[in-house]
PDB file of C-alpha atoms and ligand atoms in Angstrom:
ATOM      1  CA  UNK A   1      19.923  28.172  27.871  1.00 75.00           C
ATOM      2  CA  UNK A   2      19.370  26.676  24.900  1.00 75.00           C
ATOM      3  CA  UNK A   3      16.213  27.396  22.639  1.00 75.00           C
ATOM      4  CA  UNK A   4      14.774  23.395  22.714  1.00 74.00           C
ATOM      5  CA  UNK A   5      12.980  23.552  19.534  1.00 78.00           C
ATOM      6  CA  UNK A   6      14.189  20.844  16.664  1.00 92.00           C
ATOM      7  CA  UNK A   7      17.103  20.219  18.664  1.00 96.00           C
ATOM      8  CA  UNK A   8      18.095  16.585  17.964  1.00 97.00           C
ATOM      9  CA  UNK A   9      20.806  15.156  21.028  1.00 98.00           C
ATOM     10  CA  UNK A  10      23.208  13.137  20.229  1.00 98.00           C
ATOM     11  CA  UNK A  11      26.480  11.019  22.050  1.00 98.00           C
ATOM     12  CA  UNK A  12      29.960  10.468  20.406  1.00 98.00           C
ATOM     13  CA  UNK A  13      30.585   6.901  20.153  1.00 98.00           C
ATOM     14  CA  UNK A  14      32.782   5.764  23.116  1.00 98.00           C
ATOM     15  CA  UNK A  15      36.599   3.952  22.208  1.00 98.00           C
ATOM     16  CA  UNK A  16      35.152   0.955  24.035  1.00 98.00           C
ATOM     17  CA  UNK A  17      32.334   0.770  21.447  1.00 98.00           C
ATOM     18  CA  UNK A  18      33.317  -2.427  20.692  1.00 98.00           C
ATOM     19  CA  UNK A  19      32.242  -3.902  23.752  1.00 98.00           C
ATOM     20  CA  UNK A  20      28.634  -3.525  23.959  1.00 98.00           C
ATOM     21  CA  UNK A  21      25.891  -5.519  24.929  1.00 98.00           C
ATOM     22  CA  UNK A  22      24.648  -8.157  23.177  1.00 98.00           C
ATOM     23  CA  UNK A  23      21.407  -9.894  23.597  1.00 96.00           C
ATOM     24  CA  UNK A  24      19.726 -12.085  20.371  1.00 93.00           C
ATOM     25  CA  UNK A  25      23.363 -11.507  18.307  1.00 95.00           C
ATOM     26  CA  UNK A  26      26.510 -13.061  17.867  1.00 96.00           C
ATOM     27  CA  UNK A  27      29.724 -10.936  18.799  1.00 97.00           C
ATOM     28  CA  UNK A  28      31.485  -9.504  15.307  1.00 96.00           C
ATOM     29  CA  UNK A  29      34.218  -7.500  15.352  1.00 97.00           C
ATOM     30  CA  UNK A  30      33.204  -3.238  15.532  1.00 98.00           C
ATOM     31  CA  UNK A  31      35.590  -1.355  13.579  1.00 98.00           C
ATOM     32  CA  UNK A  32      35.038   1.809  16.126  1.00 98.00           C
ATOM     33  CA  UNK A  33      36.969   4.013  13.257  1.00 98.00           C
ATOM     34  CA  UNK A  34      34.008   3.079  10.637  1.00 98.00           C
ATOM     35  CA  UNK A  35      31.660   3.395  13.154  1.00 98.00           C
ATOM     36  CA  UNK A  36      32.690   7.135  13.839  1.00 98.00           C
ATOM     37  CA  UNK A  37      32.568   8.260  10.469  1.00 98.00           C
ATOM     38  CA  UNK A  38      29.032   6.109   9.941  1.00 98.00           C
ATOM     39  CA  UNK A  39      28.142   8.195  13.212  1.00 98.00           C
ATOM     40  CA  UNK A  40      29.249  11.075  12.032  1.00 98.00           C
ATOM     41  CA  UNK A  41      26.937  10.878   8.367  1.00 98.00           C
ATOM     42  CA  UNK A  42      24.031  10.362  10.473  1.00 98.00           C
ATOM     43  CA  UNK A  43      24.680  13.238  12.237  1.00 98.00           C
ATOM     44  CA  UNK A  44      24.928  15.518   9.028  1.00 98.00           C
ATOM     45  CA  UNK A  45      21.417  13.651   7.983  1.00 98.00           C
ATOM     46  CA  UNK A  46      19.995  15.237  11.048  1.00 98.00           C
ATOM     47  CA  UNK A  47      21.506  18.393  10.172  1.00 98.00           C
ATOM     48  CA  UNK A  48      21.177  18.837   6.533  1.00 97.00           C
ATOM     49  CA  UNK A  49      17.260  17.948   7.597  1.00 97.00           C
ATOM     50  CA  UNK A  50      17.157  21.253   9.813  1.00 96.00           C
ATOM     51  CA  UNK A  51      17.994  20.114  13.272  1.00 97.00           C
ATOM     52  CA  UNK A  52      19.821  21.594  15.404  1.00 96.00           C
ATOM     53  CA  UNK A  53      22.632  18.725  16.718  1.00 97.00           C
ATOM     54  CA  UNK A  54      23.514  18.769  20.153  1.00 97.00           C
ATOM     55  CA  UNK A  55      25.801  16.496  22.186  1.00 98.00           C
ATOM     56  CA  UNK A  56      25.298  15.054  25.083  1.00 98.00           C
ATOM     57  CA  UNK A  57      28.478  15.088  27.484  1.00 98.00           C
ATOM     58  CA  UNK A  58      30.710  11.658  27.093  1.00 98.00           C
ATOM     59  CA  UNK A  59      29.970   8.789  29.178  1.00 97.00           C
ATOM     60  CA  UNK A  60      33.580   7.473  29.555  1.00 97.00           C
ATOM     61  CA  UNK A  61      34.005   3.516  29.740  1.00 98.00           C
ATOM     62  CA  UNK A  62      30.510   3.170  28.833  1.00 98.00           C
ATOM     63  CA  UNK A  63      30.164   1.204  25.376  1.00 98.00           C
ATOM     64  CA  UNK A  64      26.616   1.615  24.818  1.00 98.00           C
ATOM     65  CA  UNK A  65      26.681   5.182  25.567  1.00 98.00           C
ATOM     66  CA  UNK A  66      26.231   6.681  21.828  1.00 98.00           C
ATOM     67  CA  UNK A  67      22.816   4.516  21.790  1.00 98.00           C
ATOM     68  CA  UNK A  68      21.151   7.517  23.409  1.00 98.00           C
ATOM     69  CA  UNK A  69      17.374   7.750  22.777  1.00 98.00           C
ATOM     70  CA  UNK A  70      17.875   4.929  25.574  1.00 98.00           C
ATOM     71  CA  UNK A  71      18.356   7.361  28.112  1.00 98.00           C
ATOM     72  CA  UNK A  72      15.503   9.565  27.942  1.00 98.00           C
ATOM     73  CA  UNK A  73      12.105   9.992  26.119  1.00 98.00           C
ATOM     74  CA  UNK A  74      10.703  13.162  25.549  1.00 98.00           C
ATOM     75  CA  UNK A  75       6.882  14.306  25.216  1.00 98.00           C
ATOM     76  CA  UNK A  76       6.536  17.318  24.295  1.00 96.00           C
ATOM     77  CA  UNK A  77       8.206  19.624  27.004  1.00 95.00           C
ATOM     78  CA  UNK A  78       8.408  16.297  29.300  1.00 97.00           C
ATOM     79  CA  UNK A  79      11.565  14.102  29.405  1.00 98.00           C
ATOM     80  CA  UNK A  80      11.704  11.372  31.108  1.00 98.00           C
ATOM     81  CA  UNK A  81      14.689  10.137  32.406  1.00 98.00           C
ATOM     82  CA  UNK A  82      14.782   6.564  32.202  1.00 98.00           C
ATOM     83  CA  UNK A  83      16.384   3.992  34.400  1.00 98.00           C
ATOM     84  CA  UNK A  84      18.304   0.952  32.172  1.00 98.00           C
ATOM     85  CA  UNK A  85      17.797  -2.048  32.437  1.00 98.00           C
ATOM     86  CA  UNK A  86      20.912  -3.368  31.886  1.00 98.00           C
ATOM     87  CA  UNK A  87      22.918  -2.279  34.844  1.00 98.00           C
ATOM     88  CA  UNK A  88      25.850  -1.580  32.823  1.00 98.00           C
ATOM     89  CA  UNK A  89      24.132   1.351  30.903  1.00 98.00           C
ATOM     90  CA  UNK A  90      22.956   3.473  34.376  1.00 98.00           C
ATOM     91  CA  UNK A  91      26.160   5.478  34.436  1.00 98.00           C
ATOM     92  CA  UNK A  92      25.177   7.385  30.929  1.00 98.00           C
ATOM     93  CA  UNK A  93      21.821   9.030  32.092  1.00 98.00           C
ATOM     94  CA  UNK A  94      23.395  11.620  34.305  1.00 98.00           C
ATOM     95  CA  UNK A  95      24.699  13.251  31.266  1.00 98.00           C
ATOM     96  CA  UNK A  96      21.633  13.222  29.333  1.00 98.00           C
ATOM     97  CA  UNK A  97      20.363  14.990  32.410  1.00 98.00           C
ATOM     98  CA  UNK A  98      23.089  17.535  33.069  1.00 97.00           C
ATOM     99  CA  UNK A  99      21.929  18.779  29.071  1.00 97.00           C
ATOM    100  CA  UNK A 100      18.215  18.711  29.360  1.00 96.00           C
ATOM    101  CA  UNK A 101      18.698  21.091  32.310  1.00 94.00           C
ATOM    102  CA  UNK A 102      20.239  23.418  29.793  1.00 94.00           C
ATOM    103  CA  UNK A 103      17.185  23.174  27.832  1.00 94.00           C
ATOM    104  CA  UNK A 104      14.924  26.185  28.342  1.00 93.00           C
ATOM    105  CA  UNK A 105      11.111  25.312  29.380  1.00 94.00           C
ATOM    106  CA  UNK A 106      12.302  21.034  29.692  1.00 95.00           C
ATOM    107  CA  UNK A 107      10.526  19.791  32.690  1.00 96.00           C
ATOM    108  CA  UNK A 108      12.248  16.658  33.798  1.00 97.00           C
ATOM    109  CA  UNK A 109      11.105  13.326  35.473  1.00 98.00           C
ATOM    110  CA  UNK A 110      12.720  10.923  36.308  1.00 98.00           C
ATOM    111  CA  UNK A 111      11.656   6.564  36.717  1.00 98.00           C
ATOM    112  CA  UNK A 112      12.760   5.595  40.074  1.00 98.00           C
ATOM    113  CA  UNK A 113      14.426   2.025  41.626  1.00 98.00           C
ATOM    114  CA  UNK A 114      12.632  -0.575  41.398  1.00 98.00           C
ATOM    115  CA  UNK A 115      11.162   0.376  37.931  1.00 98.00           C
ATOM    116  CA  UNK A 116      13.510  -0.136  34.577  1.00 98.00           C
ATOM    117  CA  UNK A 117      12.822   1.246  31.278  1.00 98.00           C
ATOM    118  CA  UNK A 118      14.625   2.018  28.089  1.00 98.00           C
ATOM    119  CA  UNK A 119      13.385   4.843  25.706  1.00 98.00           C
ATOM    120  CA  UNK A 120      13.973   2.545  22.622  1.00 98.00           C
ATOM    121  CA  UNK A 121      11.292   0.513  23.965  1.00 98.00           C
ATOM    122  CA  UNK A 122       8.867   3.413  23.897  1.00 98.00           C
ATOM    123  CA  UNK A 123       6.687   4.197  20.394  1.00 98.00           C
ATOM    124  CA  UNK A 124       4.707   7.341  20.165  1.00 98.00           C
ATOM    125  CA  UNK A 125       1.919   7.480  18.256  1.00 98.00           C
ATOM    126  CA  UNK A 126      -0.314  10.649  18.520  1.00 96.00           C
ATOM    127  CA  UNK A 127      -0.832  10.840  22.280  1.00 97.00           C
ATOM    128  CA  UNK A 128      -0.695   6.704  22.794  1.00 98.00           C
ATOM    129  CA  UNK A 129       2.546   5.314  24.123  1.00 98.00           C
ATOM    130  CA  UNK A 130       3.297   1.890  23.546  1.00 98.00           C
ATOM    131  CA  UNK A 131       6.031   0.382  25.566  1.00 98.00           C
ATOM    132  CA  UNK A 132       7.564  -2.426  25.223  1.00 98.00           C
ATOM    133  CA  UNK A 133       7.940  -5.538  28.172  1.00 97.00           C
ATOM    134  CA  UNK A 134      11.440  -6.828  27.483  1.00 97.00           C
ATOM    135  CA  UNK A 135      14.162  -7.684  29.388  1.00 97.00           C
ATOM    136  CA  UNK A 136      15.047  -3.808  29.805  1.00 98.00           C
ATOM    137  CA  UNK A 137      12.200  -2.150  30.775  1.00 98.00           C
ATOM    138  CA  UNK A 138       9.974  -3.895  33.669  1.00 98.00           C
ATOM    139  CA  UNK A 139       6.126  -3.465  35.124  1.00 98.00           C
ATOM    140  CA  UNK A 140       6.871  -0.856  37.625  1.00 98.00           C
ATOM    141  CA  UNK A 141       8.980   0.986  34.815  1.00 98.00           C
ATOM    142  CA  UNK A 142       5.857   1.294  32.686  1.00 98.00           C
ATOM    143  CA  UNK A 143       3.493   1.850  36.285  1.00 98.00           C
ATOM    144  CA  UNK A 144       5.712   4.683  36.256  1.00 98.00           C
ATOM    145  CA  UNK A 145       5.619   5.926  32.855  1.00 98.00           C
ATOM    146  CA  UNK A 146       1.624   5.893  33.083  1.00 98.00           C
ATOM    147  CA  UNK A 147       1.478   7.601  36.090  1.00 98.00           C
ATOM    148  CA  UNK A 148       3.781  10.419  35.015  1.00 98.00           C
ATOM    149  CA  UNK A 149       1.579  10.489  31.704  1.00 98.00           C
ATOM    150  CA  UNK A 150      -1.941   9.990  32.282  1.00 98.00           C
ATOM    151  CA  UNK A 151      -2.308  13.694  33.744  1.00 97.00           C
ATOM    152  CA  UNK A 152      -1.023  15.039  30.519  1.00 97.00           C
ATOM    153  CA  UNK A 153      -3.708  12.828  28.618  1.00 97.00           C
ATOM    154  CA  UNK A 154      -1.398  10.389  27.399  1.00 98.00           C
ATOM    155  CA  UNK A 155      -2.651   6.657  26.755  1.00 98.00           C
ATOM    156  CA  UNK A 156       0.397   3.635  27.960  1.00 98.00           C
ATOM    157  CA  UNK A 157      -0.077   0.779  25.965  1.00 98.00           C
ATOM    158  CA  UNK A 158       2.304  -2.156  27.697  1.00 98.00           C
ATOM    159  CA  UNK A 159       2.906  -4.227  24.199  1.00 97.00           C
ATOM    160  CA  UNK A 160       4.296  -7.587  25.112  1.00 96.00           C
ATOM    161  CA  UNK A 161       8.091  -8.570  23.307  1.00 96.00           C
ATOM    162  CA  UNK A 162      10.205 -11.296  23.150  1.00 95.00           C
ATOM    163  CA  UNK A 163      12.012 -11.540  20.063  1.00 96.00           C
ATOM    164  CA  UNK A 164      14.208  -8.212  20.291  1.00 97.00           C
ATOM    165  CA  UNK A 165      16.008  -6.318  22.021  1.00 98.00           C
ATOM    166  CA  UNK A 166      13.093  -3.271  22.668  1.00 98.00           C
ATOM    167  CA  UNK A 167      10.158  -2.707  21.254  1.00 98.00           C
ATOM    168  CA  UNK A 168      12.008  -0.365  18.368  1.00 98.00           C
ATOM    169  CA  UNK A 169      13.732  -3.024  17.266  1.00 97.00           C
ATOM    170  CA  UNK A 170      10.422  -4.485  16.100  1.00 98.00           C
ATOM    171  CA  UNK A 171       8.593  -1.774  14.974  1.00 98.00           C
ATOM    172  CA  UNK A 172       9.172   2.129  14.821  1.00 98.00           C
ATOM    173  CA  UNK A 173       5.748   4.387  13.114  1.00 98.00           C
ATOM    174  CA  UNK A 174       5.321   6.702  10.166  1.00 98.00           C
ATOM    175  CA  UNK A 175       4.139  10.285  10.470  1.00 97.00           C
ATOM    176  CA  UNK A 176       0.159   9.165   9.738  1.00 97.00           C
ATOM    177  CA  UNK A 177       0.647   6.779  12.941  1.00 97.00           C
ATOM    178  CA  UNK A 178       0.674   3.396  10.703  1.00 98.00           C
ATOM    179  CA  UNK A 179       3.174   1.089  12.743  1.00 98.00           C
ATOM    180  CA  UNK A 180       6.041  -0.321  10.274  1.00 98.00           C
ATOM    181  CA  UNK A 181       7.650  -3.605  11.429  1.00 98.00           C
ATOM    182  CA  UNK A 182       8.932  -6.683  10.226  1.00 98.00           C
ATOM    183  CA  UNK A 183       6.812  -9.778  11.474  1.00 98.00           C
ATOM    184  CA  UNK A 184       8.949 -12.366  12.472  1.00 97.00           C
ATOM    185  CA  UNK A 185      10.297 -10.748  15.651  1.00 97.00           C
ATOM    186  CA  UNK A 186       6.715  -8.754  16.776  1.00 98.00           C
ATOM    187  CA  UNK A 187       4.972 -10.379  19.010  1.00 96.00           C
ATOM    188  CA  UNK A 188       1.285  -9.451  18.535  1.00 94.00           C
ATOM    189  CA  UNK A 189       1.128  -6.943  15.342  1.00 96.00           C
ATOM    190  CA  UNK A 190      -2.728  -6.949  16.011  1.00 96.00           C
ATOM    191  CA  UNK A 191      -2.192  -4.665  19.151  1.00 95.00           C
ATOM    192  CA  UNK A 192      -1.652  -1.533  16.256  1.00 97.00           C
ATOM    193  CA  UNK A 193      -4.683  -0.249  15.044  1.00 96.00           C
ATOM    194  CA  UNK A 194      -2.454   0.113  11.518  1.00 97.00           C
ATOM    195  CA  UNK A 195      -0.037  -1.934  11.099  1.00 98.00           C
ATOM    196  CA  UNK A 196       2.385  -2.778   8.113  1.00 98.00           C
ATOM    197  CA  UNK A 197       5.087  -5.256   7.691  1.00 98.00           C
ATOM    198  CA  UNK A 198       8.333  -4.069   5.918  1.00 98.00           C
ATOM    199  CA  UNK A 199      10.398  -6.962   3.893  1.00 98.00           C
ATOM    200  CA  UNK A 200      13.667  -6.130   5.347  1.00 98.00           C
ATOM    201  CA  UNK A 201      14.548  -6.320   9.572  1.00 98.00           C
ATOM    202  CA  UNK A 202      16.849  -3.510   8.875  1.00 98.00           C
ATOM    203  CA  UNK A 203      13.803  -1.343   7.117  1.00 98.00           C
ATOM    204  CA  UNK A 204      11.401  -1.703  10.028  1.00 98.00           C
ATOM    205  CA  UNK A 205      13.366   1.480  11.677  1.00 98.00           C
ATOM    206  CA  UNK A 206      12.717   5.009  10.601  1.00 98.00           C
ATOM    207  CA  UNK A 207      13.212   8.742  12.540  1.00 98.00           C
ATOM    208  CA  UNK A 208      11.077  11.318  11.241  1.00 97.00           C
ATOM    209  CA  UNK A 209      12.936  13.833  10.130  1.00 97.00           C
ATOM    210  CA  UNK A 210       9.729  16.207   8.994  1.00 96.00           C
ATOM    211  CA  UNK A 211       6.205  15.195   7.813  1.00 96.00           C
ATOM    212  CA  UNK A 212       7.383  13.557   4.533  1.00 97.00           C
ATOM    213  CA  UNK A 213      10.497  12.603   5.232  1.00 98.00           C
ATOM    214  CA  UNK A 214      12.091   9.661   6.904  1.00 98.00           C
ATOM    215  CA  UNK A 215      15.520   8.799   7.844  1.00 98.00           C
ATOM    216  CA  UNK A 216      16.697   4.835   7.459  1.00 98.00           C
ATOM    217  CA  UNK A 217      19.680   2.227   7.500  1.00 98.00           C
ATOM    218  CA  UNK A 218      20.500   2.096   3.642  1.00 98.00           C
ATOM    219  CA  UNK A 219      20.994  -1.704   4.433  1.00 98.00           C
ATOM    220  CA  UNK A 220      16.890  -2.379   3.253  1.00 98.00           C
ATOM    221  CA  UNK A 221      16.546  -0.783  -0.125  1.00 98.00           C
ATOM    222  CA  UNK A 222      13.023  -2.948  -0.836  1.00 98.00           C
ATOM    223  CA  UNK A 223      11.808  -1.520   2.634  1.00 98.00           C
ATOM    224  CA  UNK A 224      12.768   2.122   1.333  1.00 98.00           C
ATOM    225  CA  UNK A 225      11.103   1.661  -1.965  1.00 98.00           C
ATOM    226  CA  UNK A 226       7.784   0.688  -0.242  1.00 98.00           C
ATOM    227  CA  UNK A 227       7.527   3.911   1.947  1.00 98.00           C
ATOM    228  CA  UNK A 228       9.170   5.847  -1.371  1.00 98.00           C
ATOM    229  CA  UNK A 229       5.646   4.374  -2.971  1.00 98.00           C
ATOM    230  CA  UNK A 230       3.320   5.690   0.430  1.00 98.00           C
ATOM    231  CA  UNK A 231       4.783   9.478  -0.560  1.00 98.00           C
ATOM    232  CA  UNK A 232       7.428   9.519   1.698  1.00 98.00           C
ATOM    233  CA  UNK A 233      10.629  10.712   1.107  1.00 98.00           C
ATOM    234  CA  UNK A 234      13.861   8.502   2.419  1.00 98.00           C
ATOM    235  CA  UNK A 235      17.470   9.408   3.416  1.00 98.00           C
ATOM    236  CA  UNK A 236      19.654   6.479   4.051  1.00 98.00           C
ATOM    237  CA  UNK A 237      22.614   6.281   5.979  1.00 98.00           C
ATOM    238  CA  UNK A 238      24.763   3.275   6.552  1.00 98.00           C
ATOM    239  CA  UNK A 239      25.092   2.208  10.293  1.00 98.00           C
ATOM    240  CA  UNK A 240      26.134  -1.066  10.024  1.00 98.00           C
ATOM    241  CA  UNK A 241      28.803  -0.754  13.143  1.00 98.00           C
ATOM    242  CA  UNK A 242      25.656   0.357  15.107  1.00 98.00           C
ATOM    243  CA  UNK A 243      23.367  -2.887  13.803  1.00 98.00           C
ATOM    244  CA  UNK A 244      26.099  -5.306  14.953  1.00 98.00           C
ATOM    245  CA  UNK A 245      25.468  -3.839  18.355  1.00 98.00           C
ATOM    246  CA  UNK A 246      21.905  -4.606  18.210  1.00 98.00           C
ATOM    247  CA  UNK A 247      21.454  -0.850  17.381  1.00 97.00           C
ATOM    248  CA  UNK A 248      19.363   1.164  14.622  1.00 96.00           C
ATOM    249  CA  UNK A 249      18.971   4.521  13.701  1.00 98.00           C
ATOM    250  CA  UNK A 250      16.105   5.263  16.154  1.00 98.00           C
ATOM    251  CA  UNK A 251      18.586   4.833  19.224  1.00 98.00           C
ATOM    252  CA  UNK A 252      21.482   7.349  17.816  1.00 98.00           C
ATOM    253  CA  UNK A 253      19.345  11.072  19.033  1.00 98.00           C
ATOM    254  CA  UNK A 254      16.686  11.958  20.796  1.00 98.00           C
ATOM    255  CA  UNK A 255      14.466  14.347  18.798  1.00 96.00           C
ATOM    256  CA  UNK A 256      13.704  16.917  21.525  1.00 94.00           C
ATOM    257  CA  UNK A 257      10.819  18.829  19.177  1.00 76.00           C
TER     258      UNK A 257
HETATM  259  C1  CIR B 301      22.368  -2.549  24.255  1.00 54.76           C
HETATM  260  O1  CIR B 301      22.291  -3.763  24.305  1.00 54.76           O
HETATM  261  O2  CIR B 301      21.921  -1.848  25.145  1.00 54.76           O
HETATM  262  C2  CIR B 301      23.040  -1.917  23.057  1.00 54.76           C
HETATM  263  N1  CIR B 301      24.055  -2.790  22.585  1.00 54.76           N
HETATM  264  C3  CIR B 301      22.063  -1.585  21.956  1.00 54.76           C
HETATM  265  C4  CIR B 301      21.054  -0.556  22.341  1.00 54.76           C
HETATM  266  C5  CIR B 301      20.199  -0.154  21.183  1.00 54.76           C
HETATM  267  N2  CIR B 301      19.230   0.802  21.602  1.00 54.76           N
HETATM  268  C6  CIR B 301      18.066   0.976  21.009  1.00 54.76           C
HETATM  269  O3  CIR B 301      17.743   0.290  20.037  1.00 54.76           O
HETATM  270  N3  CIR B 301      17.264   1.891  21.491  1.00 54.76           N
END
């Protein structure tokens, strides 16, 4: 068993990376080679921040697989194991499973058919949950979600989307809870109780790697300087193989703890 605490999991990008979904993007070529070594530097960012890297088991054949924060979404010693949306994308949450169970003191639930949800279209903030309505995750996803959470005094907040692909691809949130975004593509910013627009789409995504310090695409240097100027501290890493596959670097790991 493996001790859970700052474990971050991550998947190896799949040879058919290339062929991933797309949704509000053109197709452009994927160099999968680039993409590995991109994948790869965001790995040692986790890392060289203290956590403990982990990967989850291949998914063969499945292109989105290394996007896999879409798999499961953990609170606190909960994961939930989601249920994709996109049919193609099912096949890659048995892994994520098969290494929770390894996880010493992981409980883990599961959403069930009908319900659909995606864990990049669930925000945590303190013990509120917003999740996202798009055209992954469905009502009886987040029914589901609530349910499993409102015993452990967690708050579902159903935030309606329509101009991206989940809801962190609109908006991800800083350690003091203030939701970051970038305005043209969220749908009703007023839903945050703190809410700040970043100038750059590719700077609304951050993963906390400790209290002051944040991890972002180094493709939104006037987004970085902004939450350099709230105190923060920033790491960049380039992911631009990722971004053309409508991915950031929120959906790369799952920060267990
Ligand atoms: C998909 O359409 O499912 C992938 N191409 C991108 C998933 C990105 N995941 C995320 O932002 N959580």
């Amino acid at each position: 068993m493996t001790d859970p605490r700052r474990v971050a999991l991550v998947r190896r990008p799949d040879p058919t990376l290339a062929d991933g979904l797309l949704t509000h993007k053109q197709r452009q070529a994927v160099d999968v080679e680039l993409a590995a070594r991109q994948w790869a530097g965001y790995c040692a960012a986790l890392a060289d921040a203290g956590w403990q890297v982990v990967e989850v088991e291949p998914a063969p054949g499945h292109a989105d697989s290394v996007f896999v924060e879409d798999t499961v979404v953990m609170f606190g010693d909960l994961a939930v194991l989601t249920r994709p949306g996109a049919p193609e994308r099912r096949g890659e949450v048995a892994g994520t499973a098969r290494m929770l169970r390894t996880l010493e003191g992981i409980e883990v639930a599961e959403i069930a058919e009908p319900g659909t949800l995606e864990g990049g279209d669930v925000l945590k903030v303190g013990r509120t949950v917003y999740v996202g309505t798009s055209s992954r995750t469905n009502a009886e996803g987040i029914r589901q979600l609530r349910a499993l959470l409102a015993p452990r005094g967690r708050t579902v907040i159903a935030v309606p989307l329509s101009k991206a692909l989940h809801l962190k691809s609109a908006v991800t949130a800083l350690p003091d809870g203030t939701v970051i975004g970038y305005e043209p593509i969220v749908d009703a910013p007023g839903l945050f109780p703190h809410f700040l627009p970043v100038p750059e789409e590719d700077g609304l995504a951050v993963v906390v790697l400790s209290p002051d310090t944040l991890l972002m695409s180094d493709a939104a240097p006037a987004s970085a300087a902004l939450l350099r100027s709230l105190g923060y501290r920033v790491v960049t890493v380039d992911i631009g193989e990722f971004v053309k596959l409508e991915g950031c670097v929120t959906c790369l790991s799952v920060r267990v703890r």
